[in-house]
Short mmCIF file of C-alpha atoms in Angstrom, two decimals:
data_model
loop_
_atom_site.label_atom_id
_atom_site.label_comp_id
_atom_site.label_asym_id
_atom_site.label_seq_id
_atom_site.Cartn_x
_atom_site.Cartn_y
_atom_site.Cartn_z
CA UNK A 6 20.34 13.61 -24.93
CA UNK A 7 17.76 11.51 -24.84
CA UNK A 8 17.96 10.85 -21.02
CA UNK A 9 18.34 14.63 -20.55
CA UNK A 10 14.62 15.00 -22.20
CA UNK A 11 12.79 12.37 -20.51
CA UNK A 12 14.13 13.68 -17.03
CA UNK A 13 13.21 17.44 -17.70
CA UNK A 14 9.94 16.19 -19.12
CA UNK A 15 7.13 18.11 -17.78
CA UNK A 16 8.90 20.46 -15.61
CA UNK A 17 9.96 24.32 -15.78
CA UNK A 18 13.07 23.06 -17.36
CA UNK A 19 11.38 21.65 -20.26
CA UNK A 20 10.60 24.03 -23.44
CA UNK A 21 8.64 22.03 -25.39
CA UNK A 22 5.76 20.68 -23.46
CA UNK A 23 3.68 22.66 -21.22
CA UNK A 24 4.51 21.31 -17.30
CA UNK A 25 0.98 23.10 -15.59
CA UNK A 26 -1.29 21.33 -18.62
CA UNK A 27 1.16 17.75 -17.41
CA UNK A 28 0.32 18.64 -13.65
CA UNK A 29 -3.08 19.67 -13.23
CA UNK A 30 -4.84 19.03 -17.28
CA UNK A 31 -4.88 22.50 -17.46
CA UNK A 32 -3.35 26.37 -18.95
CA UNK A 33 -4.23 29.50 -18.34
CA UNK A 34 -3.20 30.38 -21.74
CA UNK A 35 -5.50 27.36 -23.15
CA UNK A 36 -4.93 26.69 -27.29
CA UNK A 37 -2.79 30.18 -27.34
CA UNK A 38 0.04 28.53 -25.00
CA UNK A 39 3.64 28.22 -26.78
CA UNK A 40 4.48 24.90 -25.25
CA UNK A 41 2.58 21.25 -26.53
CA UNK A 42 -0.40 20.27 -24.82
CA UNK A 43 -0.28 16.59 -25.10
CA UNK A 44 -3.83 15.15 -24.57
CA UNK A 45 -3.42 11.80 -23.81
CA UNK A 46 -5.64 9.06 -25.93
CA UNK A 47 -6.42 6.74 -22.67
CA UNK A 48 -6.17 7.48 -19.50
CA UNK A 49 -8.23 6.92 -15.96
CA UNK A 50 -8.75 10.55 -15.56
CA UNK A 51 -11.65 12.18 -16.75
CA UNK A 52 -11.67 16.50 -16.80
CA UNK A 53 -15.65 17.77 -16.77
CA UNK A 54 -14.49 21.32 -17.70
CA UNK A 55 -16.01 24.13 -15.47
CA UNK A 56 -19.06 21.88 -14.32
CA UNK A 57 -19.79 22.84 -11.06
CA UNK A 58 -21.30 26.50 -10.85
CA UNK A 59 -21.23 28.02 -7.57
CA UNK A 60 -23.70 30.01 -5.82
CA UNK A 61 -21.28 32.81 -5.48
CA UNK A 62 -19.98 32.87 -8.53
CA UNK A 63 -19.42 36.38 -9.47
CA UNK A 64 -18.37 37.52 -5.79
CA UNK A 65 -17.77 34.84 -2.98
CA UNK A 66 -20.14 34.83 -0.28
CA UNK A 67 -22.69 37.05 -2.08
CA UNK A 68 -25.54 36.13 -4.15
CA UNK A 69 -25.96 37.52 -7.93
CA UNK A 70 -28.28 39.71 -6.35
CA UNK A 71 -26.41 41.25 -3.71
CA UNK A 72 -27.52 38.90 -0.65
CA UNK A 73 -24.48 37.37 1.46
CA UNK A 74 -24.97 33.77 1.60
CA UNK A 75 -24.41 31.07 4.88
CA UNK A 76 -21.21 29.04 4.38
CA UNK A 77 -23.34 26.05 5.46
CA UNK A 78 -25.47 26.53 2.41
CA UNK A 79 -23.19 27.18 0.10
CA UNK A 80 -21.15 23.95 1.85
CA UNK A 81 -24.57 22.35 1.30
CA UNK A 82 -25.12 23.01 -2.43
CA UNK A 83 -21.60 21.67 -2.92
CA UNK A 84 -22.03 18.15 -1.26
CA UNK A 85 -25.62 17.50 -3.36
CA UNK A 86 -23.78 18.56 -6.25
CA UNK A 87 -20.55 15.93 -5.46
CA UNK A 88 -23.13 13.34 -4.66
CA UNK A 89 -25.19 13.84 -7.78
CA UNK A 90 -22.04 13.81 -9.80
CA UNK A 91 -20.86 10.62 -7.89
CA UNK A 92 -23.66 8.43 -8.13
CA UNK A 93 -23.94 8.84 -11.74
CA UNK A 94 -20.16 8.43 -12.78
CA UNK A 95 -19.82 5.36 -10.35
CA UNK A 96 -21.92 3.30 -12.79
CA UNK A 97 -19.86 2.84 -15.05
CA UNK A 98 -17.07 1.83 -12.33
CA UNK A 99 -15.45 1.80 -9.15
CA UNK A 100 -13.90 5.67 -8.60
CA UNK A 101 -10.86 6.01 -6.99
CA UNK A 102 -10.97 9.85 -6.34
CA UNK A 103 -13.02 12.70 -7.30
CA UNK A 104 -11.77 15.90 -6.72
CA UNK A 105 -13.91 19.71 -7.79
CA UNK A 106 -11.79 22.78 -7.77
CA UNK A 107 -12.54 25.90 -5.71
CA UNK A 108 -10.15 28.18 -8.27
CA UNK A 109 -11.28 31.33 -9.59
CA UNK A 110 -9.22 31.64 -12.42
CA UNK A 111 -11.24 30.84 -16.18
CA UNK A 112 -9.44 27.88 -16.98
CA UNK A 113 -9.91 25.59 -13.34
CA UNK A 114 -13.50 27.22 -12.05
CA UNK A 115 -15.37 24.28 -11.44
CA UNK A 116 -13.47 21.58 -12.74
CA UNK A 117 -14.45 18.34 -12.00
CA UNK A 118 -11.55 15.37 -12.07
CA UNK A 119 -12.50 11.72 -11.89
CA UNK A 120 -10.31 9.26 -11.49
CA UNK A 121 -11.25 5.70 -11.80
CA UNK A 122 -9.49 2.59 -10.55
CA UNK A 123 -9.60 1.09 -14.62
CA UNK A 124 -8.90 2.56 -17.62
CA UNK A 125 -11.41 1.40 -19.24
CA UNK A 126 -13.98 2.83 -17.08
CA UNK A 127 -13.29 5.80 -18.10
CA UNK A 128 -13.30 5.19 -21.38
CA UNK A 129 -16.62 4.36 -20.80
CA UNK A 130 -17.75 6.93 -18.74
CA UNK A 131 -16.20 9.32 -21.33
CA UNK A 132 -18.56 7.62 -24.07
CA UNK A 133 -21.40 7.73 -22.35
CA UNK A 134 -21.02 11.27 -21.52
CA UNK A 135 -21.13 13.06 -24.90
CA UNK A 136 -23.96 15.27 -25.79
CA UNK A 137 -25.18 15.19 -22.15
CA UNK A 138 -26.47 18.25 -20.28
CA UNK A 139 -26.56 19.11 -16.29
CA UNK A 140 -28.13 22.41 -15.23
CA UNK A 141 -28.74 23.33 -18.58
CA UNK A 142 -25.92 23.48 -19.72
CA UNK A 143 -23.30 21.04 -21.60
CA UNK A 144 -20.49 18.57 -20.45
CA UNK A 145 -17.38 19.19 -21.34
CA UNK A 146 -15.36 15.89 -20.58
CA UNK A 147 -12.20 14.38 -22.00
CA UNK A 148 -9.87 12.46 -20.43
CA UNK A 149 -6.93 14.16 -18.28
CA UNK A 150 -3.19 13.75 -17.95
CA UNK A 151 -3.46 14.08 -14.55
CA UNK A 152 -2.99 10.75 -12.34
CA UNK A 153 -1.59 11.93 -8.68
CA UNK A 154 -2.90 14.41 -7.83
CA UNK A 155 -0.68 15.07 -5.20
CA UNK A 156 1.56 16.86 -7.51
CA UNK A 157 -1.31 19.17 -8.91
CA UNK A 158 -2.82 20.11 -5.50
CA UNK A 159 -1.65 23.81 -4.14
CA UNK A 160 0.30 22.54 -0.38
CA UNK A 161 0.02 26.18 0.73
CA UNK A 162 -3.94 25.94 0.17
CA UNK A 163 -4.30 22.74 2.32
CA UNK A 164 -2.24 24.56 5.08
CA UNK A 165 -4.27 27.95 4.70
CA UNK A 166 -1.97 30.04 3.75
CA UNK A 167 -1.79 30.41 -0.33
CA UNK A 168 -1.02 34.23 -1.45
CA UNK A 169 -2.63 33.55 -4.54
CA UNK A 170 -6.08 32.93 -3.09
CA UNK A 171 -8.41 31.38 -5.47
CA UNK A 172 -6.11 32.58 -8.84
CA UNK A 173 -3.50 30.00 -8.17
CA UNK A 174 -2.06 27.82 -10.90
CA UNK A 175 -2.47 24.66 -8.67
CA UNK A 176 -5.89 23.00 -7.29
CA UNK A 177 -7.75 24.31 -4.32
CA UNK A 178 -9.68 21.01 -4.11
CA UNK A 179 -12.65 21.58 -2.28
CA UNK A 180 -13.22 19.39 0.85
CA UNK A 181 -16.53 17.56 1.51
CA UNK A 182 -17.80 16.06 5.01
CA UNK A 183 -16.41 13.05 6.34
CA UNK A 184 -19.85 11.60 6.79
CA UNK A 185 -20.13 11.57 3.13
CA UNK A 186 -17.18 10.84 2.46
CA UNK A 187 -17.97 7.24 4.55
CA UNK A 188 -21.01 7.25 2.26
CA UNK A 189 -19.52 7.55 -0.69
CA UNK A 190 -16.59 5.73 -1.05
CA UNK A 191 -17.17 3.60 2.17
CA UNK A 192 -19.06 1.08 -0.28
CA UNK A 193 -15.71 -0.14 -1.78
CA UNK A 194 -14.54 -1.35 1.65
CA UNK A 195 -17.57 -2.87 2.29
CA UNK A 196 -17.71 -4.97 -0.57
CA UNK A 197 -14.03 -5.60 -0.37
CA UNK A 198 -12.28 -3.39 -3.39
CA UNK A 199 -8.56 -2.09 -2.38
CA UNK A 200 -8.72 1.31 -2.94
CA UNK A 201 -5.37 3.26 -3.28
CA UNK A 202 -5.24 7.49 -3.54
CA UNK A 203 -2.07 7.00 -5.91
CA UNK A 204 -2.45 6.73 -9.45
CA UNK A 205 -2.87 3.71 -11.70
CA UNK A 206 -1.02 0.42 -11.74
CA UNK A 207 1.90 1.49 -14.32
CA UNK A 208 3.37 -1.33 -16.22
CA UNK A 209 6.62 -1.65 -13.70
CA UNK A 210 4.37 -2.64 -10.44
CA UNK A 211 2.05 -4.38 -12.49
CA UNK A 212 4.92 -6.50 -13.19
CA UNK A 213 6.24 -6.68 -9.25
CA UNK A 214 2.83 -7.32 -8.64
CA UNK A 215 2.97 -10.91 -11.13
CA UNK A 216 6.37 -11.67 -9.95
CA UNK A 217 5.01 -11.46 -6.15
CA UNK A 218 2.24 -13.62 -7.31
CA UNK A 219 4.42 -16.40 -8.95
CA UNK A 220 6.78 -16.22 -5.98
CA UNK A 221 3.90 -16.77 -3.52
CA UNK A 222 2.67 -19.71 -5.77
CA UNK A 223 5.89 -21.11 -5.88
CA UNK A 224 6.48 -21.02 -2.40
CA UNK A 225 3.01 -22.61 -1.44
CA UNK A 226 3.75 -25.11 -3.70
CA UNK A 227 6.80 -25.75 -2.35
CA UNK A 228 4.97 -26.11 1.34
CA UNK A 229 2.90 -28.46 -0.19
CA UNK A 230 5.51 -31.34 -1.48
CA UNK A 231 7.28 -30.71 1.81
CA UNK A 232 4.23 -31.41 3.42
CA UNK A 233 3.56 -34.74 1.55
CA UNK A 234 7.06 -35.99 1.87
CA UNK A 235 7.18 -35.58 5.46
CA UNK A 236 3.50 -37.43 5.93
CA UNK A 237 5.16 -39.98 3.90
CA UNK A 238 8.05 -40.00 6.08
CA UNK A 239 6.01 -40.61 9.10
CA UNK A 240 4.20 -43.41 7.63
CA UNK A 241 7.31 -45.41 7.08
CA UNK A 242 8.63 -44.35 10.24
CA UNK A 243 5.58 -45.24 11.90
CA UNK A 244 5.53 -48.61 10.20
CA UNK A 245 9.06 -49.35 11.91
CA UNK A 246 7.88 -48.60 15.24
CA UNK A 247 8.78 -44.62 15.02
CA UNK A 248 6.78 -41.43 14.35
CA UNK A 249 8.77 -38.95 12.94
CA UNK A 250 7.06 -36.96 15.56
CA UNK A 251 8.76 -38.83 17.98
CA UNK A 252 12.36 -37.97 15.62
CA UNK A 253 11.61 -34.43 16.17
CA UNK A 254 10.71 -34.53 19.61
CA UNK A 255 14.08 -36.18 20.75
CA UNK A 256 16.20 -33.66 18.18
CA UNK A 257 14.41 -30.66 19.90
CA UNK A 258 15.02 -32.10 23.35
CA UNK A 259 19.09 -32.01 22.29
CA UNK A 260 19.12 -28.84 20.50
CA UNK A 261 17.45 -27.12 23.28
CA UNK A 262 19.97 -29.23 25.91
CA UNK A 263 22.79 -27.57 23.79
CA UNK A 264 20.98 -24.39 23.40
CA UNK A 265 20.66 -24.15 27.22
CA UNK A 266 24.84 -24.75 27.97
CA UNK A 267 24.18 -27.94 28.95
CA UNK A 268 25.39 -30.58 25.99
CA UNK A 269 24.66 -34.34 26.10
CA UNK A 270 26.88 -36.21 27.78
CA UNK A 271 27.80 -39.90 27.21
CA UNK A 272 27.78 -41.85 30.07
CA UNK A 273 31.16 -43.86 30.46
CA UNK A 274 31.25 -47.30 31.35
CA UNK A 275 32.66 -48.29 34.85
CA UNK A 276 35.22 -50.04 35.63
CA UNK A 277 35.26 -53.43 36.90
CA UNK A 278 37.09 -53.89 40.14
CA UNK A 279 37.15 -50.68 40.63
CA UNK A 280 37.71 -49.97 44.72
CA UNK A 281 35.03 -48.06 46.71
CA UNK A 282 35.82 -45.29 49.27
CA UNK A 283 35.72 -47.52 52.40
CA UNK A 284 37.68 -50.50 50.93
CA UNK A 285 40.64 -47.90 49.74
CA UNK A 286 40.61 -46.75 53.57
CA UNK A 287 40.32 -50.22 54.94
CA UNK A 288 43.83 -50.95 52.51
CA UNK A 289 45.75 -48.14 53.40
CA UNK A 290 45.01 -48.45 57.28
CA UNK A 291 46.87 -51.66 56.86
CA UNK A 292 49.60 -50.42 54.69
CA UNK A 293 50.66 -48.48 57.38
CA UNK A 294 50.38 -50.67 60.30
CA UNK A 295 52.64 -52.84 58.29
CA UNK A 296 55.23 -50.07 57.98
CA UNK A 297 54.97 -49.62 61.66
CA UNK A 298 55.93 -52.97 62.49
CA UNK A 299 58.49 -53.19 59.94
CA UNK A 300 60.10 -50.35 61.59
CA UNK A 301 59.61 -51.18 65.59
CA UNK A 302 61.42 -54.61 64.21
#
């Protein structure tokens, strides 16, 4: 039973707790929903609930007073407002992704996730984020259940195509240039951070992770005493008169001779006494004269 729970967990399937608050930290239905909301205590997401205010806000592409606005302004406005936002949250820590929805629905207009590479910067960014204004109006931040966001992104919206247009259930993250993009998180790379779009190091690869570690340390230490031995080797050797160098050399000369079809071959003694080609001629030239003459007799 329990099995059956933990698998379900977060999905359609699953009665209890609400799966769109586990995918994307948030419900349309809000504190009215039927199913458990369960706000996590720590995590490296932070929410900053409906924080970005667009230009179009009542009608997109128009003004509140009427006026249709460029794309490449509104486009504009966005980017100062992710770089603002940025700058100030990366203070308290390296940020592994921050990600503003385009939705229209009440619940995701504006939301602002950021995810940071450490727990703990969040936490702190959380803290220092309490009772703070930005436009004039308050932040709303608490930490988020969300950690890939793959799974809370709308695929249909990335490919253009989403029926729902901007009242889907999943995020329409909205995309910023690529030179900012370089600007903003190119400064990991450059200072030589390992950045990763998945979520957090869970307890299970943080424990591959140590047993890679101690196998690489055991390994190099390993190389290490072979290392010494062999040196040592070659000093005795070389204090008989051979280099284990020279060892080597000859065993790599036979294993390649063997490798190559062509084995080592001992070289067998010859004979003494043994008769040469002319002399065995020279004898049986006079063999048969001697049967001649025994027979003319």
């Amino acid at each position: 039973m329990a099995e059956h729970l933990a698998s379900i967990f977060g999905t359609e399937k699953d009665r209890v707790n609400c799966p769109f608050y586990f995918k994307i930290g948030a419900c349309r239905h809000g504190d009215r929903c039927s199913r458990l909301h369960n706000r996590p205590t720590i995590s490296p997401t932070l929410l900053l609930s409906n924080m970005y205010q667009r230009p179009d806000m009542i009608t997109p592409g128009v003004d509140p007073q009427g006026q249709p606005i460029d794309p490449e302004k509104i486009q504009e406005h966005f980017e100062d407002f992710y770089e603002d936002i940025f700058e100030e949250l990366n203070k308290f820590g390296e940020i592994e992704s921050l990600n503003v929805c385009d939705n229209l629905a009440d619940h995701m207009i504006g939301n602002v996730y950021a995810q940071f590479k450490e727990e703990d910067h969040a936490a702190a960014a959380l803290a220092a984020l309490q009772g703070r204004f930005y436009s004039g109006r308050p932040i709303i931040a608490d930490f988020s259940p969300v950690t890939d966001f793959r799974e809370a992104t709308c695929r249909q919206y990335e490919e253009n195509n989403c029926n729902r247009g901007g009242y889907c259930n999943f995020m329409h993250v909205k995309q910023i240039g690529r030179e900012l993009r370089k600007k903003l998180f190119g400064r990991y790379r450059d200072r030589g951070f390992k950045r990763s779009r998945s979520r957090s190091l869970s307890p299970r690869v943080r424990r591959e992770r140590d047993h890679r570690d101690r196998r690489e340390r055991d390994y190099s230490k390993d190389r290490d005493r072979y290392y010494h031995r062999e040196r040592s080797r070659d000093r005795d050797s070389r204090s008989n008169g051979r280099s284990t160098s020279d060892h080597y050399e000859r065993h790599s000369r036979d294993g390649a001779r063997r490798r190559h079809g062509s084995p080592r071959r001992s070289k067998s003694p010859v004979r003494e006494g043994r008769e040469g080609s002319e002399e065995r001629r020279a004898r049986i030239e006079q063999w048969n004269r001697e049967k001649e003459e025994k027979s003319n007799e």
